[in-house]
Structure formats: structure tokens, C-alpha cells
Amino acid sequence: RRYVAGGQCKSTAKLEGKVAIITGANTGIGKETARDLARRGKVIVACRDIAKAEAAASEIRAETGNQQVIVKKLDLADTKSIQEFAEKFLAEEKELHILINNAGVMLCPYSKTADGFEMHLGVNHLGHFLLTFLLLERLKQSAPARIVNVSSLAHHGGRIRFHDLHGEKSYNRGLAYCHSKLANVLFTRELARRLQGKLLSFAIGTKVTANALHPGSVHSELVRHSFVMTWLWKIFSFFLKTPQEGAQTSVYCAVAEELDSVTGQYFSDCQPAYVSPRGRDDETAKKLWSVSCELLGIQWD
């Protein structure tokens, strides 16, 4: 059981006066990440389902004694919702120190977002790409700050199929998930490169880092779209991480002091992990960045 649990975040760092946003924090590892960070500072729970989010936030407030666990509506499958969330946040909060892009969908039957993007690509990559774009200036103003992208070991099976990004020519829901998780890794890599290029000296604290991670195989609701995976998850639950164990690397990337100036890396079990060759392809990362901007109708230089 201890082996399955994997690495643990041992940092006791406090986040007094700091603000963290966690997407999809009403269940699974997102909820456990919010629970941990709520013991340290202010947490914004950004979710599509407000009722579930309020229930999770209420539970976390009661357990931690922190009343600064705030629910905000965010539907990553709708760019209008993402823009509304960002506008309200920027109007209400003057600082942002941690952005954890955690929400995700997995093994969805073929469907599209409100903007016509294939669901895995739209939610897991493009939604978080746009959210990060809209909040980046506030992160820079609040620096030192961190962006944490929850990817997966599944990125090893992914490819960025520029000729068929939305799966209209051929679609496999397992591969669609892998493609979106590879997009998370490439986005992190290119974002870190761009942030590093524009930063001033670390010595005066003008820094925003971006790192990605694999949470492990976690017993969560993420497999709900697949009857077979749900069945297998129940049978082999002893060999899966609990959501609390799965949240450890997210928390580690968000708070560990030793990662203050570490950026553009990929972690698993609270330590650096191997990235697939496709996940290290800088040309693909740059092209994905450009195509993502085009799809979202934004200019992010």
C-alpha cells in the first residue's frame, strides 16, 4: 500500500496572504489539492457544477477552519464562461500566486465544446490555455507565482494531429485523452520558455514558473465515461492511489520551496519524471501554441 501511494509532499510552506485557483476542485485530486492548500492560504475553487463545488468547499472550510475557500463558476468547455470567470476574478482579487490547471475529461464519447472544439482538446488543453492567458498578467504582478498543469503518463501515447485536431476524420476516445495530455506537456514547455525569456533577474523576484505533472493512477470519477474502466478501477482499487495520494504531486509543484526557480519540468511522485520524445519536441510545442491562439482568437506573443 505504501508503494502504491507513491511520493508525498513534505513541504510545510504557508501561503498567508496568497491566493490559489484550482480548476475542477469539487471532486478527486482537485478537491484533495484544495483541502491541502486551504490549510495554508486562500483557495478559489473553480468549477462547472456549483452545487457540488459548494458542498466540497463547505466540507473543506469545516475541516480546515479556513473560511477563505471560495467557489467560482467556470466551465472550461465554453470560452464565454472562461472569460466571465477571469473578468470577475480580476475585478475582485488583486493578486494571484498559484494557478493549478487540474480539471479534465477522460474517455468521452465524441462530442464538442460550445465553441466546436473536440471535448478532450477543448477542456483539457484549450480551456486551460485560455484561462492561463487571461490570468497571466495578474500572476506576473503577484510574482513569485506558479502555474501547475496536471497532465498524465498517458501523454506518452499522444500525438498532436494538426491535420485532424478535432477528431472529425477519425476518433478514438482513449487516444483523444492521450493527445490532450501531450498538449498539456507541450504547453507547459513552451509557456516556461516564453516566461523565462521575458523575466528579469530571479534575484529581484520577478518570476512565474510553469510545471506539469502526472498524478499517478488514481481512484477517481475521471473514468466515469467508460463502463469497462469503471469496473476495472473497482476491481483493482487496492493498486490505485487514493485522491489524497494522487494530489501530492500537485501540492508539491504548488508549494515546495525547492521548486522556487524550477520551470518547464514534468514531475511524478514529487520528483522529476521522464517526458516522451514527443513531449520534448520544441517545434511541435511552438506550432501548437500558434494554432491554439488561432482557434481561440487571441494574440499571445
mmCIF file of C-alpha atoms in Angstrom:
data_model
loop_
_atom_site.group_PDB
_atom_site.id
_atom_site.type_symbol
_atom_site.label_atom_id
_atom_site.label_comp_id
_atom_site.label_asym_id
_atom_site.label_seq_id
_atom_site.Cartn_x
_atom_site.Cartn_y
_atom_site.Cartn_z
ATOM 1 C CA ARG A 1 0.000 0.000 0.000
ATOM 2 C CA ARG A 2 2.853 2.355 0.835
ATOM 3 C CA TYR A 3 4.454 1.586 -2.539
ATOM 4 C CA VAL A 4 1.215 2.326 -4.415
ATOM 5 C CA ALA A 5 0.775 5.614 -2.510
ATOM 6 C CA GLY A 6 3.951 6.989 -4.086
ATOM 7 C CA GLY A 7 5.697 10.233 -3.176
ATOM 8 C CA GLN A 8 4.454 12.659 -0.563
ATOM 9 C CA CYS A 9 4.767 16.425 -0.401
ATOM 10 C CA LYS A 10 6.614 17.136 2.826
ATOM 11 C CA SER A 11 6.622 20.919 2.488
ATOM 12 C CA THR A 12 5.071 22.821 5.392
ATOM 13 C CA ALA A 13 5.082 26.113 3.446
ATOM 14 C CA LYS A 14 2.324 28.507 4.464
ATOM 15 C CA LEU A 15 0.503 30.668 1.952
ATOM 16 C CA GLU A 16 -0.669 33.504 4.208
ATOM 17 C CA GLY A 17 -1.783 36.428 2.092
ATOM 18 C CA LYS A 18 -1.516 34.323 -1.054
ATOM 19 C CA VAL A 19 -4.258 33.264 -3.468
ATOM 20 C CA ALA A 20 -4.546 29.954 -5.331
ATOM 21 C CA ILE A 21 -7.003 28.932 -8.070
ATOM 22 C CA ILE A 22 -7.707 25.238 -8.633
ATOM 23 C CA THR A 23 -9.911 24.184 -11.548
ATOM 24 C CA GLY A 24 -12.140 21.140 -11.126
ATOM 25 C CA ALA A 25 -11.697 21.159 -7.357
ATOM 26 C CA ASN A 26 -15.098 19.720 -6.420
ATOM 27 C CA THR A 27 -14.000 16.083 -6.624
ATOM 28 C CA GLY A 28 -10.995 13.735 -6.899
ATOM 29 C CA ILE A 29 -7.451 15.050 -6.756
ATOM 30 C CA GLY A 30 -8.633 18.624 -7.335
ATOM 31 C CA LYS A 31 -10.693 18.526 -4.151
ATOM 32 C CA GLU A 32 -7.810 16.997 -2.179
ATOM 33 C CA THR A 33 -5.417 19.613 -3.577
ATOM 34 C CA ALA A 34 -7.846 22.316 -2.430
ATOM 35 C CA ARG A 35 -8.106 20.676 1.002
ATOM 36 C CA ASP A 36 -4.330 20.754 1.427
ATOM 37 C CA LEU A 37 -3.861 24.316 0.162
ATOM 38 C CA ALA A 38 -6.767 25.515 2.343
ATOM 39 C CA ARG A 39 -4.623 24.600 5.359
ATOM 40 C CA ARG A 40 -2.057 27.073 4.024
ATOM 41 C CA GLY A 41 -3.954 30.014 2.471
ATOM 42 C CA LYS A 42 -6.817 31.309 0.326
ATOM 43 C CA VAL A 43 -8.248 28.967 -2.308
ATOM 44 C CA ILE A 44 -10.580 29.674 -5.227
ATOM 45 C CA VAL A 45 -12.496 26.544 -6.224
ATOM 46 C CA ALA A 46 -13.273 26.995 -9.941
ATOM 47 C CA CYS A 47 -15.894 24.505 -11.142
ATOM 48 C CA ARG A 48 -18.678 23.922 -13.644
ATOM 49 C CA ASP A 49 -21.062 22.317 -11.121
ATOM 50 C CA ILE A 50 -21.674 24.992 -8.475
ATOM 51 C CA ALA A 51 -23.753 22.740 -6.186
ATOM 52 C CA LYS A 52 -21.006 20.099 -5.984
ATOM 53 C CA ALA A 53 -18.367 22.800 -5.603
ATOM 54 C CA GLU A 54 -20.229 24.442 -2.710
ATOM 55 C CA ALA A 55 -20.615 21.074 -0.970
ATOM 56 C CA ALA A 56 -16.873 20.386 -1.345
ATOM 57 C CA ALA A 57 -15.920 23.909 -0.224
ATOM 58 C CA SER A 58 -18.218 23.704 2.803
ATOM 59 C CA GLU A 59 -16.602 20.407 3.817
ATOM 60 C CA ILE A 60 -13.106 21.862 3.408
ATOM 61 C CA ARG A 61 -13.993 25.030 5.370
ATOM 62 C CA ALA A 62 -15.374 22.943 8.237
ATOM 63 C CA GLU A 63 -12.325 20.668 8.314
ATOM 64 C CA THR A 64 -9.600 23.324 7.960
ATOM 65 C CA GLY A 65 -11.276 26.237 9.725
ATOM 66 C CA ASN A 66 -10.371 28.398 6.735
ATOM 67 C CA GLN A 67 -13.331 30.459 5.554
ATOM 68 C CA GLN A 68 -11.316 31.692 2.567
ATOM 69 C CA VAL A 69 -12.346 28.756 0.364
ATOM 70 C CA ILE A 70 -14.389 30.458 -2.320
ATOM 71 C CA VAL A 71 -16.423 28.908 -5.133
ATOM 72 C CA LYS A 72 -16.490 30.467 -8.607
ATOM 73 C CA LYS A 73 -18.318 29.246 -11.708
ATOM 74 C CA LEU A 74 -16.028 28.047 -14.516
ATOM 75 C CA ASP A 75 -16.990 25.870 -17.474
ATOM 76 C CA LEU A 76 -13.853 25.030 -19.448
ATOM 77 C CA ALA A 77 -15.977 23.746 -22.327
ATOM 78 C CA ASP A 78 -17.211 27.300 -23.008
ATOM 79 C CA THR A 79 -14.825 30.184 -23.748
ATOM 80 C CA LYS A 80 -17.512 32.679 -22.735
ATOM 81 C CA SER A 81 -17.602 31.137 -19.239
ATOM 82 C CA ILE A 82 -13.789 31.234 -19.043
ATOM 83 C CA GLN A 83 -13.753 34.936 -19.958
ATOM 84 C CA GLU A 84 -16.503 35.712 -17.426
ATOM 85 C CA PHE A 85 -14.638 33.852 -14.699
ATOM 86 C CA ALA A 86 -11.408 35.741 -15.448
ATOM 87 C CA GLU A 87 -13.155 39.132 -15.544
ATOM 88 C CA LYS A 88 -14.838 38.558 -12.166
ATOM 89 C CA PHE A 89 -11.668 37.213 -10.590
ATOM 90 C CA LEU A 90 -9.551 40.130 -11.807
ATOM 91 C CA ALA A 91 -12.169 42.607 -10.540
ATOM 92 C CA GLU A 92 -12.339 41.003 -7.094
ATOM 93 C CA GLU A 93 -8.784 39.793 -6.431
ATOM 94 C CA LYS A 94 -5.697 41.951 -6.683
ATOM 95 C CA GLU A 95 -3.234 39.054 -6.505
ATOM 96 C CA LEU A 96 -2.815 35.504 -7.812
ATOM 97 C CA HIS A 97 0.117 33.359 -6.763
ATOM 98 C CA ILE A 98 -0.818 29.806 -7.785
ATOM 99 C CA LEU A 99 -2.867 28.599 -10.770
ATOM 100 C CA ILE A 100 -3.467 24.842 -10.821
ATOM 101 C CA ASN A 101 -4.984 23.721 -14.131
ATOM 102 C CA ASN A 102 -6.399 20.472 -12.772
ATOM 103 C CA ALA A 103 -9.849 19.932 -14.322
ATOM 104 C CA GLY A 104 -10.155 17.392 -17.081
ATOM 105 C CA VAL A 105 -12.321 14.970 -19.006
ATOM 106 C CA MET A 106 -11.391 11.428 -19.994
ATOM 107 C CA LEU A 107 -12.746 8.801 -22.405
ATOM 108 C CA CYS A 108 -15.700 10.941 -23.529
ATOM 109 C CA PRO A 109 -17.872 9.698 -26.371
ATOM 110 C CA TYR A 110 -17.307 12.024 -29.341
ATOM 111 C CA SER A 111 -18.647 15.475 -28.548
ATOM 112 C CA LYS A 112 -17.707 19.121 -28.954
ATOM 113 C CA THR A 113 -17.465 22.118 -26.669
ATOM 114 C CA ALA A 114 -19.662 25.208 -27.002
ATOM 115 C CA ASP A 115 -17.046 26.601 -29.410
ATOM 116 C CA GLY A 116 -16.840 23.499 -31.618
ATOM 117 C CA PHE A 117 -13.621 22.012 -30.201
ATOM 118 C CA GLU A 118 -13.305 18.251 -29.655
ATOM 119 C CA MET A 119 -14.129 17.807 -25.943
ATOM 120 C CA HIS A 120 -10.775 16.420 -24.684
ATOM 121 C CA LEU A 121 -8.740 19.017 -26.567
ATOM 122 C CA GLY A 122 -11.209 21.789 -25.716
ATOM 123 C CA VAL A 123 -11.397 21.199 -21.966
ATOM 124 C CA ASN A 124 -8.026 19.675 -21.119
ATOM 125 C CA HIS A 125 -5.884 21.934 -23.297
ATOM 126 C CA LEU A 126 -7.615 24.911 -24.940
ATOM 127 C CA GLY A 127 -9.745 25.817 -21.906
ATOM 128 C CA HIS A 128 -6.715 25.962 -19.629
ATOM 129 C CA PHE A 129 -4.631 27.666 -22.329
ATOM 130 C CA LEU A 130 -7.184 30.499 -22.492
ATOM 131 C CA LEU A 131 -7.576 30.692 -18.704
ATOM 132 C CA THR A 132 -3.812 30.986 -18.231
ATOM 133 C CA PHE A 133 -3.614 33.662 -20.940
ATOM 134 C CA LEU A 134 -6.321 35.740 -19.238
ATOM 135 C CA LEU A 135 -4.731 35.483 -15.766
ATOM 136 C CA LEU A 136 -1.042 35.705 -16.671
ATOM 137 C CA GLU A 137 -0.591 39.441 -16.085
ATOM 138 C CA ARG A 138 -2.030 39.092 -12.570
ATOM 139 C CA LEU A 139 0.361 36.192 -11.913
ATOM 140 C CA LYS A 140 3.288 38.333 -13.127
ATOM 141 C CA GLN A 141 2.187 41.239 -10.928
ATOM 142 C CA SER A 142 1.995 38.885 -7.928
ATOM 143 C CA ALA A 143 5.298 37.079 -8.610
ATOM 144 C CA PRO A 144 6.858 34.883 -7.441
ATOM 145 C CA ALA A 145 3.996 32.800 -8.796
ATOM 146 C CA ARG A 146 3.446 29.291 -10.150
ATOM 147 C CA ILE A 147 1.398 27.655 -12.886
ATOM 148 C CA VAL A 148 0.825 23.922 -12.406
ATOM 149 C CA ASN A 149 -0.627 21.834 -15.254
ATOM 150 C CA VAL A 150 -1.990 18.391 -14.394
ATOM 151 C CA SER A 151 -1.031 16.130 -17.289
ATOM 152 C CA SER A 152 -0.620 12.344 -17.252
ATOM 153 C CA LEU A 153 1.636 9.419 -18.051
ATOM 154 C CA ALA A 154 -0.856 8.983 -20.915
ATOM 155 C CA HIS A 155 0.991 11.760 -22.763
ATOM 156 C CA HIS A 156 3.397 9.002 -23.906
ATOM 157 C CA GLY A 157 0.606 7.662 -26.136
ATOM 158 C CA GLY A 158 -0.334 11.053 -27.541
ATOM 159 C CA ARG A 159 0.348 12.826 -30.830
ATOM 160 C CA ILE A 160 -0.618 16.318 -31.945
ATOM 161 C CA ARG A 161 -2.576 15.560 -35.103
ATOM 162 C CA PHE A 162 -2.630 19.022 -36.667
ATOM 163 C CA HIS A 163 -4.432 17.630 -39.740
ATOM 164 C CA ASP A 164 -7.325 16.416 -37.541
ATOM 165 C CA LEU A 165 -7.161 18.225 -34.183
ATOM 166 C CA HIS A 166 -10.883 17.821 -33.536
ATOM 167 C CA GLY A 167 -11.093 14.144 -34.438
ATOM 168 C CA GLU A 168 -13.533 14.694 -37.305
ATOM 169 C CA LYS A 169 -11.730 12.286 -39.643
ATOM 170 C CA SER A 170 -11.062 9.574 -37.057
ATOM 171 C CA TYR A 171 -11.779 9.409 -33.344
ATOM 172 C CA ASN A 172 -10.695 7.113 -30.529
ATOM 173 C CA ARG A 173 -11.633 8.385 -27.092
ATOM 174 C CA GLY A 174 -8.648 6.772 -25.387
ATOM 175 C CA LEU A 175 -6.213 8.316 -27.849
ATOM 176 C CA ALA A 176 -8.051 11.668 -27.706
ATOM 177 C CA TYR A 177 -7.295 11.768 -23.988
ATOM 178 C CA CYS A 178 -3.623 10.921 -24.627
ATOM 179 C CA HIS A 179 -3.372 13.662 -27.272
ATOM 180 C CA SER A 180 -4.782 16.253 -24.850
ATOM 181 C CA LYS A 181 -2.351 15.224 -22.101
ATOM 182 C CA LEU A 182 0.567 15.574 -24.534
ATOM 183 C CA ALA A 183 -0.785 19.048 -25.318
ATOM 184 C CA ASN A 184 -0.552 19.856 -21.580
ATOM 185 C CA VAL A 185 3.137 18.901 -21.534
ATOM 186 C CA LEU A 186 3.945 20.871 -24.699
ATOM 187 C CA PHE A 187 2.008 23.919 -23.466
ATOM 188 C CA THR A 188 3.958 23.843 -20.199
ATOM 189 C CA ARG A 189 7.251 23.587 -22.031
ATOM 190 C CA GLU A 190 6.563 26.493 -24.397
ATOM 191 C CA LEU A 191 4.994 28.649 -21.666
ATOM 192 C CA ALA A 192 8.053 28.176 -19.446
ATOM 193 C CA ARG A 193 10.365 29.038 -22.340
ATOM 194 C CA ARG A 194 8.458 32.229 -23.080
ATOM 195 C CA LEU A 195 8.258 33.266 -19.431
ATOM 196 C CA GLN A 196 11.961 32.679 -18.916
ATOM 197 C CA GLY A 197 12.759 34.738 -21.992
ATOM 198 C CA LYS A 198 10.841 37.714 -20.651
ATOM 199 C CA LEU A 199 11.848 37.527 -16.993
ATOM 200 C CA LEU A 200 14.219 39.875 -15.289
ATOM 201 C CA SER A 201 16.706 38.665 -12.719
ATOM 202 C CA PHE A 202 15.425 35.987 -10.347
ATOM 203 C CA ALA A 203 17.195 37.947 -7.619
ATOM 204 C CA ILE A 204 14.525 40.652 -7.620
ATOM 205 C CA GLY A 205 11.725 38.090 -7.587
ATOM 206 C CA THR A 206 10.113 38.768 -10.979
ATOM 207 C CA LYS A 207 9.372 35.134 -11.711
ATOM 208 C CA VAL A 208 6.482 32.963 -12.821
ATOM 209 C CA THR A 209 7.219 29.263 -13.222
ATOM 210 C CA ALA A 210 5.251 26.623 -15.143
ATOM 211 C CA ASN A 211 5.499 22.893 -14.486
ATOM 212 C CA ALA A 212 3.460 19.819 -15.445
ATOM 213 C CA LEU A 213 2.852 16.561 -13.595
ATOM 214 C CA HIS A 214 1.491 13.026 -13.632
ATOM 215 C CA PRO A 215 -0.658 12.438 -10.512
ATOM 216 C CA GLY A 216 -0.482 8.649 -10.755
ATOM 217 C CA SER A 217 -3.256 6.131 -11.352
ATOM 218 C CA VAL A 218 -5.939 7.499 -9.043
ATOM 219 C CA HIS A 219 -9.264 6.042 -7.935
ATOM 220 C CA SER A 220 -11.497 8.928 -9.026
ATOM 221 C CA GLU A 221 -14.551 9.858 -11.121
ATOM 222 C CA LEU A 222 -12.397 10.609 -14.164
ATOM 223 C CA VAL A 223 -13.162 7.219 -15.761
ATOM 224 C CA ARG A 224 -16.948 7.634 -15.388
ATOM 225 C CA HIS A 225 -17.487 7.728 -19.175
ATOM 226 C CA SER A 226 -16.160 4.170 -19.555
ATOM 227 C CA PHE A 227 -18.092 1.222 -18.086
ATOM 228 C CA VAL A 228 -15.078 -1.080 -18.554
ATOM 229 C CA MET A 229 -12.626 1.328 -16.877
ATOM 230 C CA THR A 230 -15.060 1.961 -14.005
ATOM 231 C CA TRP A 231 -15.363 -1.801 -13.482
ATOM 232 C CA LEU A 232 -11.583 -2.314 -13.643
ATOM 233 C CA TRP A 233 -10.978 0.605 -11.276
ATOM 234 C CA LYS A 234 -13.269 -1.058 -8.674
ATOM 235 C CA ILE A 235 -11.602 -4.470 -9.031
ATOM 236 C CA PHE A 236 -8.056 -3.107 -8.808
ATOM 237 C CA SER A 237 -8.759 -0.245 -6.393
ATOM 238 C CA PHE A 238 -6.146 -1.582 -3.943
ATOM 239 C CA PHE A 239 -3.485 -0.886 -6.589
ATOM 240 C CA LEU A 240 -4.668 2.662 -7.259
ATOM 241 C CA LYS A 241 -3.815 5.837 -5.391
ATOM 242 C CA THR A 242 -6.489 7.492 -3.302
ATOM 243 C CA PRO A 243 -7.370 11.038 -4.421
ATOM 244 C CA GLN A 244 -5.405 12.355 -1.415
ATOM 245 C CA GLU A 245 -2.322 10.401 -2.525
ATOM 246 C CA GLY A 246 -2.867 11.483 -6.120
ATOM 247 C CA ALA A 247 -2.927 15.150 -5.077
ATOM 248 C CA GLN A 248 0.566 15.045 -3.561
ATOM 249 C CA THR A 249 2.495 15.989 -6.698
ATOM 250 C CA SER A 250 0.083 18.841 -7.493
ATOM 251 C CA VAL A 251 0.622 20.220 -3.989
ATOM 252 C CA TYR A 252 4.380 19.665 -4.279
ATOM 253 C CA CYS A 253 4.574 21.641 -7.539
ATOM 254 C CA ALA A 254 2.466 24.413 -5.991
ATOM 255 C CA VAL A 255 4.295 24.928 -2.691
ATOM 256 C CA ALA A 256 7.664 23.131 -2.407
ATOM 257 C CA GLU A 257 10.380 25.663 -1.628
ATOM 258 C CA GLU A 258 12.992 23.784 -3.657
ATOM 259 C CA LEU A 259 10.968 24.454 -6.830
ATOM 260 C CA ASP A 260 11.097 28.248 -6.463
ATOM 261 C CA SER A 261 13.108 28.697 -9.664
ATOM 262 C CA VAL A 262 12.367 25.366 -11.378
ATOM 263 C CA THR A 263 10.322 25.724 -14.555
ATOM 264 C CA GLY A 264 9.380 23.784 -17.675
ATOM 265 C CA GLN A 265 9.695 20.424 -15.905
ATOM 266 C CA TYR A 266 7.475 17.355 -15.563
ATOM 267 C CA PHE A 267 7.003 15.592 -12.226
ATOM 268 C CA SER A 268 5.585 12.347 -10.872
ATOM 269 C CA ASP A 269 5.579 11.167 -7.243
ATOM 270 C CA CYS A 270 7.047 14.532 -6.185
ATOM 271 C CA GLN A 271 10.183 14.143 -8.285
ATOM 272 C CA PRO A 272 11.274 14.819 -11.877
ATOM 273 C CA ALA A 273 9.964 12.217 -14.340
ATOM 274 C CA TYR A 274 10.693 11.092 -17.887
ATOM 275 C CA VAL A 275 8.998 13.015 -20.706
ATOM 276 C CA SER A 276 8.260 11.285 -24.010
ATOM 277 C CA PRO A 277 10.263 12.410 -27.074
ATOM 278 C CA ARG A 278 7.078 13.969 -28.487
ATOM 279 C CA GLY A 279 6.720 15.904 -25.238
ATOM 280 C CA ARG A 280 10.186 17.389 -25.772
ATOM 281 C CA ASP A 281 9.597 18.495 -29.365
ATOM 282 C CA ASP A 282 10.034 22.279 -29.280
ATOM 283 C CA GLU A 283 8.881 22.776 -32.870
ATOM 284 C CA THR A 284 5.605 20.975 -32.172
ATOM 285 C CA ALA A 285 5.218 22.996 -28.954
ATOM 286 C CA LYS A 286 5.625 26.269 -30.861
ATOM 287 C CA LYS A 287 3.202 25.201 -33.593
ATOM 288 C CA LEU A 288 0.620 24.031 -31.029
ATOM 289 C CA TRP A 289 0.907 27.426 -29.300
ATOM 290 C CA SER A 290 0.277 29.246 -32.592
ATOM 291 C CA VAL A 291 -2.639 27.001 -33.593
ATOM 292 C CA SER A 292 -4.189 27.297 -30.105
ATOM 293 C CA CYS A 293 -4.082 31.096 -30.364
ATOM 294 C CA GLU A 294 -5.752 30.937 -33.783
ATOM 295 C CA LEU A 295 -8.519 28.642 -32.549
ATOM 296 C CA LEU A 296 -9.197 30.872 -29.533
ATOM 297 C CA GLY A 297 -8.908 34.126 -31.464
ATOM 298 C CA ILE A 298 -6.216 35.571 -29.194
ATOM 299 C CA GLN A 299 -2.761 37.092 -29.669
ATOM 300 C CA TRP A 300 -0.277 35.776 -27.118
ATOM 301 C CA ASP A 301 3.236 36.830 -28.091
#
